[in-house]
Short mmCIF file of C-alpha atoms in Angstrom, two decimals:
data_model
loop_
_atom_site.label_atom_id
_atom_site.label_comp_id
_atom_site.label_asym_id
_atom_site.label_seq_id
_atom_site.Cartn_x
_atom_site.Cartn_y
_atom_site.Cartn_z
CA MET M 1 230.61 -140.72 -0.72
CA GLN M 2 229.80 -139.02 2.39
CA GLY M 3 229.38 -135.82 1.25
CA PHE M 4 226.58 -136.84 -1.37
CA LYS M 5 224.69 -139.18 2.05
CA LYS M 6 224.79 -135.25 3.74
CA PHE M 7 223.68 -133.43 0.66
CA LEU M 8 220.84 -135.89 0.27
CA LEU M 9 219.53 -135.94 3.97
CA ARG M 10 219.80 -131.88 4.40
CA GLY M 11 216.36 -130.56 5.41
CA ASN M 12 216.17 -127.98 2.20
CA LEU M 13 216.40 -131.10 -0.10
CA VAL M 14 213.74 -133.34 1.50
CA GLU M 15 211.81 -130.48 1.37
CA LEU M 16 211.57 -129.43 -1.74
CA ALA M 17 210.93 -133.09 -2.83
CA VAL M 18 207.89 -133.13 -0.75
CA ALA M 19 206.89 -130.20 -2.50
CA VAL M 20 207.44 -130.92 -5.92
CA VAL M 21 205.64 -134.64 -5.32
CA ILE M 22 202.69 -132.56 -3.83
CA ALA M 23 202.64 -129.96 -6.49
CA THR M 24 202.71 -133.18 -9.32
CA ALA M 25 199.45 -134.36 -7.33
CA PHE M 26 198.20 -131.09 -7.16
CA GLY M 27 198.18 -130.33 -11.18
CA ALA M 28 196.92 -133.82 -11.91
CA VAL M 29 193.97 -133.20 -9.69
CA VAL M 30 193.50 -129.67 -11.31
CA THR M 31 193.83 -131.29 -14.79
CA SER M 32 191.61 -133.56 -13.81
CA LEU M 33 188.89 -131.20 -12.82
CA VAL M 34 189.47 -129.25 -16.21
CA LYS M 35 188.98 -132.05 -18.28
CA ASP M 36 186.34 -134.31 -16.62
CA LEU M 37 184.15 -131.09 -15.19
CA ILE M 38 184.74 -127.65 -16.55
CA THR M 39 185.35 -128.72 -20.06
CA PRO M 40 182.05 -130.58 -20.06
CA LEU M 41 180.41 -127.59 -19.00
CA ILE M 42 181.78 -125.05 -21.15
CA ALA M 43 181.44 -127.48 -24.34
CA ALA M 44 177.65 -128.03 -23.25
CA ILE M 45 176.95 -124.43 -23.14
CA GLY M 46 178.90 -124.25 -26.56
CA GLY M 47 176.69 -127.19 -27.95
CA LYS M 48 179.33 -129.53 -28.17
CA PRO M 49 178.93 -132.93 -26.87
CA ASP M 50 182.82 -133.04 -25.89
CA PHE M 51 185.12 -130.44 -25.54
CA SER M 52 188.66 -131.71 -25.35
CA ASN M 53 188.00 -134.12 -28.63
CA LEU M 54 188.09 -130.99 -30.56
CA TYR M 55 190.52 -130.52 -33.29
CA PHE M 56 190.93 -129.74 -37.04
CA THR M 57 193.11 -131.54 -39.86
CA PHE M 58 195.64 -130.03 -41.78
CA ASN M 59 197.15 -131.59 -44.82
CA LYS M 60 196.10 -134.99 -42.82
CA SER M 61 197.90 -133.93 -39.43
CA LYS M 62 195.59 -133.61 -36.55
CA PHE M 63 195.49 -130.79 -33.86
CA ALA M 64 193.93 -130.98 -30.76
CA TYR M 65 193.05 -127.77 -30.03
CA GLY M 66 190.47 -129.10 -27.54
CA ASP M 67 193.35 -130.16 -25.48
CA PHE M 68 195.21 -126.96 -25.51
CA ILE M 69 192.44 -125.43 -24.23
CA ASN M 70 192.32 -127.90 -21.31
CA ALA M 71 195.54 -127.24 -20.30
CA VAL M 72 195.68 -123.46 -20.76
CA LEU M 73 192.52 -123.86 -18.30
CA ALA M 74 194.77 -126.04 -16.02
CA PHE M 75 197.27 -123.20 -15.85
CA VAL M 76 195.05 -120.56 -15.00
CA ILE M 77 193.54 -122.75 -11.98
CA ILE M 78 196.88 -123.45 -10.63
CA ALA M 79 198.12 -120.09 -11.23
CA ALA M 80 195.25 -118.33 -9.46
CA VAL M 81 195.60 -120.76 -6.64
CA VAL M 82 199.17 -120.31 -6.24
CA TYR M 83 198.29 -116.54 -5.88
CA PHE M 84 195.58 -116.40 -3.99
CA LEU M 85 196.49 -119.02 -1.45
CA VAL M 86 200.52 -118.12 -1.30
CA VAL M 87 201.67 -115.09 -2.92
CA SER M 88 199.06 -112.74 -1.76
CA PRO M 89 199.68 -113.97 1.76
CA VAL M 90 203.12 -113.77 1.75
CA VAL M 91 203.35 -110.50 0.32
CA LYS M 92 200.76 -108.81 3.18
CA LEU M 93 202.81 -110.68 5.74
CA LEU M 94 205.75 -109.39 4.59
CA ALA M 95 204.34 -105.83 4.55
CA ARG M 96 203.15 -106.23 8.12
CA LEU M 97 206.53 -107.30 9.41
CA GLN M 98 208.35 -104.68 7.47
CA ARG M 99 205.69 -102.25 9.16
CA ASN M 100 206.64 -103.35 12.38
CA GLN M 101 210.52 -103.12 11.85
CA GLU M 102 210.16 -99.36 10.79
CA ALA M 103 208.39 -98.79 13.78
CA ALA M 104 211.12 -100.50 16.03
CA ASP M 105 213.95 -98.60 14.77
CA ARG M 106 215.36 -94.69 13.56
CA GLU M 107 218.49 -93.41 12.52
CA CYS M 108 221.09 -91.40 14.94
CA PRO M 109 220.68 -88.19 14.32
CA GLU M 110 224.75 -87.86 14.55
CA CYS M 111 226.34 -91.38 13.09
CA LEU M 112 222.93 -91.95 10.72
CA SER M 113 223.21 -95.92 12.55
CA GLU M 114 219.61 -97.88 12.81
CA ILE M 115 218.65 -97.62 16.71
CA PRO M 116 216.01 -98.80 18.82
CA VAL M 117 213.35 -95.79 18.66
CA LYS M 118 213.07 -95.60 22.66
CA ALA M 119 216.76 -95.53 22.55
CA THR M 120 218.21 -92.80 24.95
CA ARG M 121 222.02 -92.92 23.63
CA CYS M 122 223.46 -94.29 20.41
CA MET M 123 224.92 -97.94 20.66
CA TYR M 124 227.78 -96.91 17.84
CA CYS M 125 228.87 -93.46 18.59
CA THR M 126 227.14 -93.06 22.25
CA ALA M 127 225.89 -89.78 21.63
CA THR M 128 222.82 -88.90 23.24
CA VAL M 129 219.35 -88.77 21.47
CA THR M 130 215.85 -88.23 22.87
CA PRO M 131 213.86 -91.39 22.92
CA VAL M 132 211.01 -91.30 20.22
CA THR M 133 207.78 -92.51 21.90
CA PRO M 134 206.23 -94.63 18.63
CA THR M 135 202.91 -93.22 17.60
CA PRO M 136 200.22 -95.81 17.26
CA PRO M 137 199.37 -97.45 13.64
CA SER M 138 196.56 -95.80 12.06
CA SER M 139 193.43 -97.66 11.13
CA THR M 140 194.23 -97.28 7.63
CA ALA M 141 196.96 -99.44 6.10
CA PRO M 142 199.23 -98.38 3.27
CA PRO M 143 198.67 -100.54 0.28
CA ALA M 144 200.76 -103.79 0.30
CA PRO M 145 203.61 -103.72 -2.05
CA THR M 146 203.27 -105.68 -4.94
CA VAL M 147 204.80 -108.98 -6.80
#
């Protein structure tokens, strides 16, 4: 029981639970936005009075393709928000951190270990190396890696 209590009170688990609750609430808001605002707007342009109630029947079975279109639109909006507000900024941040890391380290010419750029002696093989002054970054940044 003590191990289970320790598992439940870990920070990662609590953060994950909060994220799931917020994501669920956000999904409900986006679904409502699509169902109550965007879909009727598209339906008004297309000439249908209620887009979400569109369906067809086949062998006495009802196929609600209007609800499916609502779900697809909600998914696209959520995916766009996640990409533009989470994925894209994180990729840019990681690229910037990687660029700073590359400017801080270099290889030792003797043992090929990573040493600081300003080092005059390798901390691994104790070979004497000439310090390198880092060049300032150019105004044009390299393209960010894609995810």
